[in-house]
XYZ file of C-alpha atoms in Angstrom:
461
model
C -14.833 70.891 48.248
C -16.454 73.863 46.538
C -15.334 77.326 47.711
C -17.169 80.413 47.096
C -15.948 83.000 44.571
C -15.618 85.721 47.236
C -13.526 83.522 49.541
C -11.261 82.605 46.681
C -10.697 86.280 45.941
C -9.932 87.151 49.553
C -7.448 84.346 50.174
C -5.723 85.017 46.902
C -4.439 88.298 48.206
C -2.725 86.482 51.064
C -0.874 83.938 48.926
C 1.878 84.591 46.433
C 0.997 84.561 42.833
C 1.752 81.568 40.703
C 4.375 83.502 38.814
C 6.104 84.570 42.020
C 6.204 81.016 43.357
C 7.498 79.736 40.082
C 10.277 82.286 39.921
C 11.270 81.539 43.504
C 11.474 77.841 42.833
C 13.604 78.441 39.698
C 16.008 80.698 41.662
C 16.304 78.098 44.423
C 17.151 75.391 41.915
C 19.856 77.581 40.341
C 21.412 78.267 43.730
C 21.331 74.616 44.667
C 23.034 73.730 41.382
C 25.746 76.325 42.109
C 26.198 74.980 45.610
C 24.965 78.175 47.210
C 22.608 78.747 50.056
C 19.327 80.424 49.370
C 19.067 83.830 50.954
C 15.354 83.511 51.725
C 12.800 80.698 51.884
C 11.162 79.589 48.632
C 7.800 80.977 49.636
C 9.220 84.518 49.975
C 8.984 86.588 46.786
C 12.084 87.949 45.145
C 13.294 91.375 46.038
C 12.385 92.867 42.669
C 8.794 91.637 42.876
C 6.109 92.821 45.159
C 3.010 91.081 46.138
C 0.033 91.932 44.037
C -3.070 93.566 45.060
C -6.468 92.097 45.110
C -6.327 91.558 41.406
C -3.177 89.434 41.775
C -1.243 91.633 39.412
C 2.527 91.689 39.371
C 3.937 95.229 39.808
C 7.659 95.558 39.019
C 9.589 97.886 41.393
C 11.461 100.893 40.150
C 15.280 101.112 40.364
C 15.020 103.781 43.049
C 12.824 101.613 45.154
C 15.149 98.670 44.792
C 18.153 100.804 45.866
C 16.288 102.112 48.893
C 15.273 98.590 49.791
C 18.830 97.223 49.418
C 20.178 100.123 51.514
C 17.673 99.315 54.239
C 18.762 95.691 54.216
C 22.458 96.635 54.529
C 21.644 99.004 57.354
C 19.666 96.303 59.144
C 22.562 93.864 58.665
C 25.046 96.384 60.083
C 22.818 97.068 63.055
C 22.453 93.340 63.591
C 26.265 92.912 63.522
C 26.792 95.764 65.965
C 24.183 94.273 68.253
C 25.907 90.904 68.183
C 29.303 92.524 68.812
C 27.970 94.504 71.755
C 26.387 91.382 73.203
C 29.697 89.495 72.843
C 31.594 92.357 74.487
C 29.115 92.430 77.337
C 29.548 88.706 77.768
C 33.345 89.097 77.900
C 33.045 91.860 80.486
C 30.872 89.620 82.608
C 33.478 86.866 82.325
C 36.324 89.219 83.288
C 34.359 90.547 86.220
C 33.764 87.016 87.391
C 37.501 86.235 87.120
C 38.445 89.416 89.022
C 35.880 88.624 91.692
C 37.247 85.097 91.989
C 40.821 86.433 92.283
C 39.676 88.923 94.885
C 38.204 86.105 96.907
C 41.421 84.106 96.546
C 43.349 86.881 98.275
C 41.429 86.084 101.429
C 42.138 82.381 101.211
C 44.488 80.839 103.775
C 47.765 79.663 102.256
C 51.049 78.327 103.533
C 52.993 80.015 100.730
C 54.992 83.070 101.782
C 54.011 86.221 99.955
C 57.030 88.406 99.185
C 56.635 91.863 100.595
C 57.459 94.926 98.553
C 60.801 96.283 99.767
C 61.747 99.900 99.719
C 64.661 100.862 97.514
C 67.942 101.216 99.419
C 69.047 104.832 99.779
C 72.830 104.994 100.378
C 72.748 108.740 101.088
C 70.040 108.548 103.739
C 68.000 111.546 102.535
C 64.691 109.910 103.376
C 66.010 108.831 106.765
C 67.201 112.376 107.498
C 63.817 113.927 106.741
C 62.119 111.332 108.918
C 64.612 111.941 111.750
C 64.085 115.700 111.550
C 60.358 115.163 111.895
C 60.911 112.863 114.873
C 63.207 115.298 116.712
C 61.101 118.300 115.756
C 63.789 120.233 113.872
C 63.906 121.886 110.456
C 65.986 119.943 107.864
C 69.210 121.651 106.816
C 69.103 122.074 103.052
C 72.889 122.340 102.881
C 73.190 118.919 104.431
C 70.757 117.414 101.914
C 72.619 118.966 98.979
C 76.016 117.670 100.037
C 75.183 114.135 101.164
C 76.850 112.794 98.007
C 80.122 114.666 98.604
C 83.181 112.917 100.088
C 83.774 115.935 102.349
C 81.016 117.527 104.419
C 81.925 120.862 106.035
C 79.155 122.182 108.311
C 80.885 124.808 110.397
C 78.921 127.518 112.224
C 75.458 126.066 111.483
C 74.276 126.260 115.085
C 72.804 122.767 114.941
C 72.345 122.165 118.641
C 71.766 118.737 120.250
C 68.477 117.787 118.550
C 69.515 118.628 114.981
C 72.825 116.859 115.605
C 70.938 113.724 116.609
C 68.977 113.796 113.332
C 72.213 114.237 111.422
C 73.898 111.382 113.300
C 71.017 109.001 112.572
C 71.479 109.700 108.862
C 75.259 109.311 108.831
C 75.139 105.848 110.395
C 74.489 104.247 106.975
C 76.088 106.913 104.747
C 78.881 105.449 102.605
C 79.933 108.569 100.678
C 81.206 111.007 103.319
C 84.770 110.363 104.541
C 85.535 113.777 106.073
C 83.198 115.522 108.505
C 83.665 118.994 110.027
C 81.157 120.027 112.714
C 83.098 122.899 114.267
C 81.140 125.537 116.198
C 77.741 123.837 116.215
C 76.884 123.791 119.924
C 76.635 120.010 119.941
C 76.384 119.759 123.699
C 76.696 116.524 125.619
C 73.756 114.825 123.900
C 74.876 115.830 120.416
C 78.445 114.712 121.009
C 77.201 111.389 122.371
C 75.093 110.925 119.219
C 78.109 111.628 116.995
C 80.229 109.204 119.018
C 77.621 106.464 118.683
C 77.420 107.142 114.947
C 81.177 106.804 114.560
C 81.011 103.360 116.139
C 78.931 102.151 113.189
C 80.212 104.304 110.310
C 83.702 103.182 109.267
C 84.058 105.693 106.401
C 84.434 109.064 108.171
C 87.972 110.120 109.144
C 88.870 111.603 112.533
C 90.990 114.532 111.314
C 88.281 117.201 111.539
C 86.769 115.586 114.609
C 89.977 116.487 116.432
C 89.268 120.163 115.825
C 85.795 119.743 117.281
C 87.291 118.136 120.410
C 89.678 121.054 120.783
C 86.797 123.553 120.664
C 84.609 121.627 123.102
C 83.375 123.794 125.968
C 80.914 121.564 127.778
C 81.590 117.882 127.213
C 83.274 116.064 130.115
C 83.391 112.470 128.833
C 83.833 111.137 125.295
C 83.836 107.562 123.997
C 85.465 107.130 120.565
C 86.327 103.448 120.843
C 86.053 101.028 117.900
C 86.463 103.772 115.258
C 89.544 102.636 113.347
C 91.401 105.920 113.966
C 94.895 105.571 112.506
C 97.660 107.708 111.071
C 96.572 111.296 110.480
C 93.208 110.739 112.119
C 94.826 109.482 115.327
C 97.298 112.398 115.331
C 94.432 114.881 114.869
C 92.511 113.376 117.784
C 95.638 113.689 119.924
C 96.172 117.332 118.971
C 92.561 118.146 119.778
C 92.950 116.438 123.130
C 95.999 118.548 123.904
C 94.103 121.781 123.254
C 90.960 120.784 125.155
C 90.456 122.301 128.594
C 87.187 120.667 129.676
C 87.291 116.948 128.851
C 87.871 114.763 131.916
C 87.716 111.239 130.453
C 88.173 109.793 126.964
C 87.965 106.220 125.672
C 90.102 105.592 122.566
C 90.339 101.824 122.908
C 90.110 99.398 119.983
C 91.421 101.839 117.380
C 94.734 101.695 115.513
C 96.834 104.488 117.011
C 100.074 102.503 116.823
C 103.441 103.883 117.947
C 103.088 107.274 116.234
C 99.615 107.758 117.677
C 100.879 106.840 121.139
C 103.687 109.379 120.838
C 101.184 112.057 119.753
C 98.986 111.247 122.755
C 101.997 111.551 125.011
C 102.761 115.028 123.636
C 99.139 115.990 124.279
C 99.360 114.841 127.896
C 102.427 117.030 128.422
C 100.304 120.167 127.965
C 96.851 118.935 129.010
C 96.226 119.721 132.663
C 92.583 118.609 132.851
C 92.285 115.010 131.610
C 92.095 112.448 134.404
C 91.105 109.176 132.701
C 92.294 107.788 129.361
C 91.794 104.334 127.823
C 94.104 103.384 124.945
C 93.807 99.614 125.195
C 94.075 97.505 122.025
C 95.834 100.116 119.920
C 98.809 98.165 118.512
C 101.304 99.976 120.722
C 104.624 98.101 120.853
C 107.645 98.598 123.134
C 108.896 101.584 121.098
C 105.522 103.326 121.247
C 105.194 102.693 124.982
C 108.648 104.164 125.637
C 107.844 107.330 123.632
C 104.517 107.648 125.452
C 106.167 107.118 128.844
C 108.701 109.913 128.353
C 105.862 112.438 128.237
C 104.241 111.148 131.428
C 107.094 112.663 133.400
C 105.496 116.094 132.919
C 101.801 115.238 133.486
C 100.208 116.199 136.808
C 96.507 115.346 136.448
C 96.162 111.858 134.935
C 94.843 109.435 137.533
C 93.779 106.403 135.455
C 95.699 104.932 132.527
C 94.297 101.872 130.763
C 96.756 100.560 128.207
C 96.046 96.839 128.294
C 96.254 94.282 125.465
C 98.996 96.055 123.559
C 102.126 94.245 122.294
C 104.348 96.374 124.542
C 105.657 93.445 126.614
C 107.162 93.845 130.054
C 109.736 96.391 128.808
C 106.982 98.820 127.782
C 105.196 98.444 131.122
C 108.475 98.980 132.935
C 109.144 102.225 131.005
C 105.755 103.641 131.979
C 106.165 102.656 135.613
C 109.669 104.160 135.651
C 108.363 107.448 134.201
C 105.737 107.698 136.955
C 108.427 107.067 139.539
C 110.469 109.916 138.071
C 107.500 112.338 138.268
C 107.275 113.574 141.827
C 104.008 115.411 141.047
C 102.275 112.466 139.372
C 98.614 111.909 140.354
C 98.515 108.350 139.016
C 96.296 105.968 140.995
C 95.541 103.102 138.599
C 97.627 101.436 135.888
C 95.935 98.735 133.824
C 98.310 96.437 131.906
C 95.815 93.543 131.688
C 96.882 90.533 129.586
C 100.487 91.750 129.383
C 103.050 89.517 131.071
C 105.676 91.223 133.221
C 109.001 90.004 134.568
C 110.796 90.118 137.881
C 112.398 93.457 137.080
C 108.963 95.040 136.798
C 107.792 93.464 140.060
C 110.886 94.676 141.886
C 110.344 98.249 140.666
C 106.677 98.187 141.662
C 107.513 96.914 145.139
C 110.030 99.711 145.509
C 107.441 102.351 144.503
C 104.794 101.207 146.953
C 106.327 103.187 149.755
C 106.328 106.464 147.802
C 102.946 105.889 146.077
C 100.809 103.819 148.476
C 97.586 104.563 146.534
C 98.933 103.268 143.234
C 97.325 100.008 142.053
C 98.762 98.058 139.134
C 96.993 95.349 137.165
C 98.904 93.102 134.752
C 98.813 89.701 133.100
C 101.061 88.012 135.673
C 104.724 87.193 136.160
C 105.704 83.809 134.707
C 109.049 83.965 136.564
C 107.200 83.471 139.840
C 106.265 79.929 138.814
C 109.733 78.844 137.748
C 111.715 76.606 140.101
C 114.738 78.320 141.502
C 117.789 76.096 140.930
C 120.450 76.678 143.617
C 123.780 77.812 142.226
C 126.733 75.482 142.753
C 130.057 76.752 143.942
C 132.284 77.108 140.823
C 135.092 75.126 142.492
C 132.703 72.314 143.331
C 131.679 72.197 139.680
C 135.330 71.733 138.699
C 135.818 68.987 141.276
C 132.585 67.294 140.131
C 133.765 67.496 136.510
C 137.111 65.895 137.425
C 135.378 63.011 139.220
C 132.855 62.398 136.445
C 135.620 62.185 133.820
C 138.158 60.303 136.016
C 140.813 62.936 135.449
C 144.110 63.181 137.249
C 145.080 66.531 138.647
C 148.786 65.685 138.372
C 148.981 67.739 135.205
C 148.137 70.805 137.213
C 151.120 70.104 139.496
C 153.454 70.314 136.486
C 152.918 74.030 136.369
C 156.232 75.698 137.387
C 156.301 76.979 140.911
C 157.313 80.455 139.802
C 154.222 80.559 137.560
C 151.978 79.372 140.381
C 152.994 82.295 142.557
C 152.482 84.822 139.778
C 149.074 85.994 138.625
C 148.121 84.711 135.184
C 145.757 85.974 132.565
C 142.413 84.400 131.766
C 143.839 82.896 128.576
C 146.786 81.348 130.405
C 144.495 79.942 133.088
C 142.190 78.411 130.517
C 145.219 76.930 128.686
C 146.427 75.220 131.860
C 142.941 73.804 132.519
C 142.719 72.454 128.974
C 146.193 70.913 129.327
C 144.957 69.044 132.387
C 141.899 67.759 130.464
C 139.417 70.050 132.179
C 137.127 71.488 129.483
C 134.285 73.455 131.026
C 131.253 74.993 129.305
C 131.645 78.704 128.638
C 129.185 79.777 131.369
C 130.775 77.532 133.994
C 134.251 78.745 133.011
C 133.169 82.354 133.343
C 131.672 81.707 136.778
C 134.940 80.056 137.856
C 137.009 83.008 136.618
C 134.739 85.466 138.416
C 135.054 83.396 141.600
C 138.875 83.324 141.472
C 139.317 86.977 140.415
C 138.268 88.368 143.764
C 139.763 91.868 143.280
C 138.519 92.141 139.653
C 141.980 92.722 138.255
C 141.476 90.481 135.228
C 144.213 88.238 136.630
C 143.979 84.906 138.461
C 146.164 83.611 141.301
C 146.710 79.971 140.335
C 147.810 78.959 143.868
C 144.312 79.882 145.129
C 142.797 77.594 142.533
C 145.119 74.751 143.466
C 144.284 75.116 147.151
C 140.605 74.990 146.335
C 141.036 71.622 144.645
C 142.814 70.103 147.628
C 140.319 71.344 150.202
């Protein structure tokens, strides 16, 4: 096909020159021989060559132009890398958002697995509980109390707490394991505050009762107090007793299920000698033995107001119960109406004394664990002489040996030893108890001598 000269000139400006194509092909072959990868297609001219003008001339670039061109290429490469990195980061963010969204949806899924709840850290001092309790009862927290919650001794005298603030304090002390001594003297506890402290002491086994005794002594409004199940022993029990002795308002107190013991019982007895107000006291289950009951009973001889005494389930046995009953009998001004010795067995001696007292104290009721002697069969006592005769028959003995005793000796009284010697000589060997009963039977005038003729007549009758 024949092309016009003008067309050939126009299209030549659009195609690379022959020299450019040749150089490109040579560079590609060199790179292939070196195992490289061509940086541009073969048809693209080299960087140092520019496309010619209409005359198809080759114009070499200057060094400055080449540097500017290379710098542009590096800048384009950097921008391309940053663009790719930003796209990858965006893709990762999308992926993470999808994962978070999926996890958020999983939280709403139904599952049979138990999810462990976050538990609050245990606070042994109870500071947080105290602040919450103050807010509940509408009182201002006592900063002194908060500062000394870690101390083994808490002295809060003359703080004017009142009932409500005392309740908040009691709620806190229920779980406190640091304080062992508590002094709340002169705080206007009132009945409600004292009840809150008493309830707290039922649960808290760390606080001692020594300073509580002082608070009892200074009480001016409380009529009843329950301090049972508080493990009061030793000095604590003695302090409670001293406070009770000085109190002039308290009418009833429950001290059961503590550990007063014998010393605590004696201290309570001393308190009752001077207390002329208390009417009802419960000291059941306090490890009071016979000795403690006797020491306690001695003081009851001077008390004039106590009407109810509950002292059951103590190892005081019948002897301890008898001592208390005897002390009430000896007190002509006693106001006692009820004695509770539940689960303590008594004997006949106790029953006899109680039956004797019924006439003088008709309103007195006594409760005890029963008398086992009432269920025993009463064995009739045999005549001592009949026992001797029965012994002789059972052993086929002859009483002729007794007749060998000289007549002058038979008419004279003989000692116990001589009488026993004559019985042994005749083959009559009696058990010690039976022999003693026989001697008592024959010694009618209690002269420590026996008339043998009386014994001999008894055998023949």
